[in-house]
C-alpha positions as a Markdown table, in Angstrom:
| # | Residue | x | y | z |
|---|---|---|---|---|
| 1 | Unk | -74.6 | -58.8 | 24.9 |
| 2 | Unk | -74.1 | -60.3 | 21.6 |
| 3 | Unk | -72.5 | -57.3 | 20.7 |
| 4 | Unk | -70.3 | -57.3 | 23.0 |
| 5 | Unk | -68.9 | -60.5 | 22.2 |
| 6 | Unk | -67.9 | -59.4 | 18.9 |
| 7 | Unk | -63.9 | -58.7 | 19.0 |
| 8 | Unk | -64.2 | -56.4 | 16.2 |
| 9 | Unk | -66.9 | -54.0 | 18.2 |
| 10 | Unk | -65.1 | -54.7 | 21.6 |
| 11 | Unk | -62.0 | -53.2 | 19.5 |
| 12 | Unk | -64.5 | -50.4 | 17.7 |
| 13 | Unk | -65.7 | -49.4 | 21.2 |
| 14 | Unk | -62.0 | -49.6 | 22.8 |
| 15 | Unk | -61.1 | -46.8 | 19.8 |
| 16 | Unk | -63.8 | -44.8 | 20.2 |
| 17 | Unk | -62.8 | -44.2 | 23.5 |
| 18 | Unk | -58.8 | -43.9 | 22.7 |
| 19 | Unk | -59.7 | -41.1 | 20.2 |
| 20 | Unk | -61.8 | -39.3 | 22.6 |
| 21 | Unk | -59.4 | -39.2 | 25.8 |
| 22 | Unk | -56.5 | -38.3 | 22.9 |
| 23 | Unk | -58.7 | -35.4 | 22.1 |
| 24 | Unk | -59.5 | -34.5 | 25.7 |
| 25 | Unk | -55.7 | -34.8 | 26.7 |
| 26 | Unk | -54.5 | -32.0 | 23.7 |
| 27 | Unk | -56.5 | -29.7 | 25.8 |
| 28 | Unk | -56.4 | -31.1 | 29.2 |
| 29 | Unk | -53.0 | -33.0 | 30.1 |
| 30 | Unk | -53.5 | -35.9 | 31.4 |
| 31 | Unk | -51.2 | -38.8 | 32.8 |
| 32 | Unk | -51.1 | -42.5 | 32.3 |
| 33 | Unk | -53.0 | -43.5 | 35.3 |
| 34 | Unk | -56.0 | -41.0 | 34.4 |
| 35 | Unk | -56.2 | -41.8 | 30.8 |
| 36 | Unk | -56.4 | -45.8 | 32.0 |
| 37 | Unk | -58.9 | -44.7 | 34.3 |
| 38 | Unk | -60.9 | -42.8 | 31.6 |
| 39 | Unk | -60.6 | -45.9 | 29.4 |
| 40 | Unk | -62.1 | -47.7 | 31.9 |
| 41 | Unk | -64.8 | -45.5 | 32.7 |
| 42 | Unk | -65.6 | -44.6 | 28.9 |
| 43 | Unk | -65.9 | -48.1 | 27.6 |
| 44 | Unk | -68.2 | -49.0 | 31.0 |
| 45 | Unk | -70.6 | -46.2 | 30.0 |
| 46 | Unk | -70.3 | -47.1 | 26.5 |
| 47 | Unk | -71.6 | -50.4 | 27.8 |
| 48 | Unk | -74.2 | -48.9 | 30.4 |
| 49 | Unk | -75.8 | -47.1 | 27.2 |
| 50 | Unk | -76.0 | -50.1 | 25.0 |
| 51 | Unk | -77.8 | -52.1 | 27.3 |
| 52 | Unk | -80.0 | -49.2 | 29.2 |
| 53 | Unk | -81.2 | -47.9 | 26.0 |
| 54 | Unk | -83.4 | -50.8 | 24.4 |
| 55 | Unk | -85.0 | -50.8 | 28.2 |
| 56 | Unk | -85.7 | -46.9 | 28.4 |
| 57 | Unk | -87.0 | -47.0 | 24.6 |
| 58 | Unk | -89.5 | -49.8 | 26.1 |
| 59 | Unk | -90.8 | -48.4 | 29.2 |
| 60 | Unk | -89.9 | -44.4 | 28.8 |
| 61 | Unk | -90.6 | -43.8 | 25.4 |
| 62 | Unk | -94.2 | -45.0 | 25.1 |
| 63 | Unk | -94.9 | -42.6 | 27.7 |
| 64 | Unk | -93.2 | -39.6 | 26.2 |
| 65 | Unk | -94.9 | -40.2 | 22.5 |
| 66 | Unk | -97.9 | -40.6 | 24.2 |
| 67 | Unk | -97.5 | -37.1 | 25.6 |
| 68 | Unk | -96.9 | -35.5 | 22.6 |
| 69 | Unk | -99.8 | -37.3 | 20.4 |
| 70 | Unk | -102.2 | -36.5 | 23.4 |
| 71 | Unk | -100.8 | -32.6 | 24.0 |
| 72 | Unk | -100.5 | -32.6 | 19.6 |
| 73 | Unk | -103.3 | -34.5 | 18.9 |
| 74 | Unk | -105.7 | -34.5 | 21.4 |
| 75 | Unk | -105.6 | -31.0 | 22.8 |
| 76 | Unk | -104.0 | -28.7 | 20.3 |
| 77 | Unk | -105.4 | -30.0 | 17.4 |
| 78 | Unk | -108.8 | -30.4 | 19.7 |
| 79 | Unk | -108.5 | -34.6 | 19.2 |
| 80 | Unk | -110.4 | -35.0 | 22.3 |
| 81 | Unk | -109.0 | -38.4 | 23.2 |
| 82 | Unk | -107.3 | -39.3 | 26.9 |
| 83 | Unk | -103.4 | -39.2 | 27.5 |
| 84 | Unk | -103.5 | -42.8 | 28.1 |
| 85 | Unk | -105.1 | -43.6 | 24.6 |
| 86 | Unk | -102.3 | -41.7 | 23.3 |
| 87 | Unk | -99.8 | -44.1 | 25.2 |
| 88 | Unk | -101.6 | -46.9 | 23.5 |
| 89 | Unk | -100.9 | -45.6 | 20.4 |
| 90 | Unk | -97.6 | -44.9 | 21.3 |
| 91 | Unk | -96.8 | -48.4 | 22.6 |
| 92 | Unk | -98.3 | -50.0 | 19.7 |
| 93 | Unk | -95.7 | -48.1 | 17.4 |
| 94 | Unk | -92.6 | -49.5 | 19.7 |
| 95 | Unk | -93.8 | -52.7 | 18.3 |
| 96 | Unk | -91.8 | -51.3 | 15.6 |
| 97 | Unk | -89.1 | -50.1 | 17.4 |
| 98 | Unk | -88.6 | -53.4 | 19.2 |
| 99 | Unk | -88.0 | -54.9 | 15.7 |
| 100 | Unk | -85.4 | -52.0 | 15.1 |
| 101 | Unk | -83.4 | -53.3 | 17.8 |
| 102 | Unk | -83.3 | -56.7 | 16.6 |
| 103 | Unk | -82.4 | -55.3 | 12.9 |
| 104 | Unk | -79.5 | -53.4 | 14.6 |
| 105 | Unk | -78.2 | -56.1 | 16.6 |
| 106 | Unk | -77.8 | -58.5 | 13.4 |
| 107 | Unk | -76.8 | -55.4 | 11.3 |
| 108 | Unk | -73.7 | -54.9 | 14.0 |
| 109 | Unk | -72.9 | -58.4 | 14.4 |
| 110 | Unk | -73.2 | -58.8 | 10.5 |
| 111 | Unk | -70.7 | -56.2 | 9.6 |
| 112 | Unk | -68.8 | -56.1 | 12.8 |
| 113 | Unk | -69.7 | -52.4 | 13.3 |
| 114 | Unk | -70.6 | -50.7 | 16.0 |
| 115 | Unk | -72.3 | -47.8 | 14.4 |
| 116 | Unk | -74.5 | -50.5 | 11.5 |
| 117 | Unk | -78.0 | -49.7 | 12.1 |
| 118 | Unk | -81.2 | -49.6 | 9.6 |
| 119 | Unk | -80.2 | -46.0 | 8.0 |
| 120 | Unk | -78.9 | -43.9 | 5.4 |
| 121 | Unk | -75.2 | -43.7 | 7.3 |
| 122 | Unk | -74.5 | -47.6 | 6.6 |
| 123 | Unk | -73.7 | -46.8 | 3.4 |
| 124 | Unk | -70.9 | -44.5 | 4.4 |
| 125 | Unk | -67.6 | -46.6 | 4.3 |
| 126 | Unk | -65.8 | -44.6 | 7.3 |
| 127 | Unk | -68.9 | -43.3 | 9.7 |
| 128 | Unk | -67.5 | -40.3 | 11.8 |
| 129 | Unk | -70.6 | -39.8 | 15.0 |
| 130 | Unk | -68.9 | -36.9 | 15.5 |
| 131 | Unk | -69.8 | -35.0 | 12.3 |
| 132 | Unk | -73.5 | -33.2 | 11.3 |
| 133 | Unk | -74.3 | -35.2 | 8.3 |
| 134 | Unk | -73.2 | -38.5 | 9.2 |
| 135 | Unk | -75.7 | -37.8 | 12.4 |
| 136 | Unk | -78.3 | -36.5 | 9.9 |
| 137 | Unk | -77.9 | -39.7 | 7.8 |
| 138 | Unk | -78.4 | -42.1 | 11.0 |
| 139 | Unk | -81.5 | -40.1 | 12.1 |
| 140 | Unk | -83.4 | -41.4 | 8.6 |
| 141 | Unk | -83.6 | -44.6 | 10.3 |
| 142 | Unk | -86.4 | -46.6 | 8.3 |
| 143 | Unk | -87.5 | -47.9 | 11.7 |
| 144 | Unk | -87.9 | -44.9 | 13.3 |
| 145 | Unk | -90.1 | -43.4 | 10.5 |
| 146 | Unk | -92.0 | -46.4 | 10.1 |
| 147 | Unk | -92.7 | -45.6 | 13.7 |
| 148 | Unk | -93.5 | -42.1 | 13.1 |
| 149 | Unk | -96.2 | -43.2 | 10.6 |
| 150 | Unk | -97.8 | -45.5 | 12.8 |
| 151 | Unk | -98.1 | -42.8 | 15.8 |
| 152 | Unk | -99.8 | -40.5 | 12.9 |
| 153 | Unk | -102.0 | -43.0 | 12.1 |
| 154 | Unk | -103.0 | -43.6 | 15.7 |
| 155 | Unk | -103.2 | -40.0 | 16.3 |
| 156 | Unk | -105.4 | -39.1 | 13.3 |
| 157 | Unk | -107.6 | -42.1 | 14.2 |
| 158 | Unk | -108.3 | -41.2 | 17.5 |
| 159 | Unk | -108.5 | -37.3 | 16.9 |
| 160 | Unk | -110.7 | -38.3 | 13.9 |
| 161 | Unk | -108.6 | -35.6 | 11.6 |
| 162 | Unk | -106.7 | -36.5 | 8.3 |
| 163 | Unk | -103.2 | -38.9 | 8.4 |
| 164 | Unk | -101.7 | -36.4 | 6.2 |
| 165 | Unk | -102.4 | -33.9 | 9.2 |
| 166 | Unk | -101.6 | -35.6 | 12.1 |
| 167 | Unk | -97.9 | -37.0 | 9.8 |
| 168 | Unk | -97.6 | -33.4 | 8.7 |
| 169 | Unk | -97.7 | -32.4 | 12.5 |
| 170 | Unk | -95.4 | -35.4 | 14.0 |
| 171 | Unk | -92.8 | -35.6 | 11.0 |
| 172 | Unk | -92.6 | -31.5 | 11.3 |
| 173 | Unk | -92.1 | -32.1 | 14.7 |
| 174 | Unk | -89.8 | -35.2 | 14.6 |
| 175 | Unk | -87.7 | -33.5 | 12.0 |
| 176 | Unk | -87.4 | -30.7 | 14.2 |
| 177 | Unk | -86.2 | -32.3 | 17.2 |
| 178 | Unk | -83.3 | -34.2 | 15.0 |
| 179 | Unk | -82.4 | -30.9 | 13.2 |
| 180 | Unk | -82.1 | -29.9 | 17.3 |
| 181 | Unk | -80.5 | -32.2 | 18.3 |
| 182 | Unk | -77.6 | -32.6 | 15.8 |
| 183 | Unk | -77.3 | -28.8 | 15.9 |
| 184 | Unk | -76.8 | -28.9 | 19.8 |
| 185 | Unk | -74.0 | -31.7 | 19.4 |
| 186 | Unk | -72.1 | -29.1 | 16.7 |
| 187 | Unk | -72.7 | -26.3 | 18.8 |
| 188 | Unk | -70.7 | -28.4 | 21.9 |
| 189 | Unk | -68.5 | -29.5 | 19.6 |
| 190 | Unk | -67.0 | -25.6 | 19.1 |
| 191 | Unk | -67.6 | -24.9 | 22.5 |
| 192 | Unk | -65.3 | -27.7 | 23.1 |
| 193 | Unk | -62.7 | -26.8 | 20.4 |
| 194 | Unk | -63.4 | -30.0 | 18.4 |
């Protein structure tokens, strides 16, 4: 909310938006009344996400790490610990993430930037989300590895195996999913003629 009353990332999300419908409407024409309507609708979502996001990470997420330090760690790796251990450890690290969120907030509201955030990509003068490395660069969020560490640490504590093991495993993994993930957004990106 205290984003949103920031004129320059009300404007910011208002662009993003523009740019997107301008780039939908070269391959798909589109008349005034839809691209006001899409307007509408983008910058709603746009909204949606910023506030249901801090609330999934909070009640979703703990639940998902714990999963994977409990499937990793505990049977895979022959940890021997419970799955709801594993969400203990897992919600201890959002301890971590919380803070992120706060960082982010005050990052955004600091530099009257939408995209400001504890990583690499805050150094880059004219952030594109759309391309591979500027994604890469957001995704070495200090927060989020900081995070990582402490759910290896948890992990190898409760497994009873080595921290360079269980980060080995969780940073592989991590680094995996990013490498995914931005690799998935390129790949819809030249299916989508971008």
């Amino acid at each position: 909310l205290l984003c949103f009353s920031q004129p320059a990332i009300q404007q910011q999300m208002s662009d993003l938006v523009t740019e997107q419908l301008q780039k939908q409407a070269k391959r798909v024409p589109m008349d005034e009344r839809a691209r006001a309507i899409g307007e509408s609708v983008g910058q709603k979502a746009m909204r949606i996400s910023m506030i249901a996001e801090p609330v999934a990470t909070g009640f979703v997420m703990p639940f998902w790490w714990g999963l994977v330090i409990w499937v990793v760690g505990g049977k895979l790796l022959k940890g021997g610990y419970t799955y709801m251990k594993a969400v203990e450890v897992a919600g201890l690290a959002n301890v971590v993430t919380a803070l992120e969120y706060v960082v982010k907030t005050l990052l955004q509201i600091g530099f009257g930037n939408l995209m400001a955030g504890p990583h690499l990509a805050l150094l880059i003068r004219d952030f594109d989300p759309t391309k591979p490395s500027h994604g890469a660069l957001v995704a070495l969020n200090v927060f989020w590895l900081w995070a990582l560490a402490i759910r290896s640490l948890g992990m190898a504590k409760l497994g009873g195996m080595s921290f360079g093991k269980a980060a080995g495993v969780l940073f592989g993994l991590w680094f995996l999913f990013m490498g995914g993930s931005i690799g998935v957004g390129v790949l819809m990106q030249r299916l989508a003629g971008q």
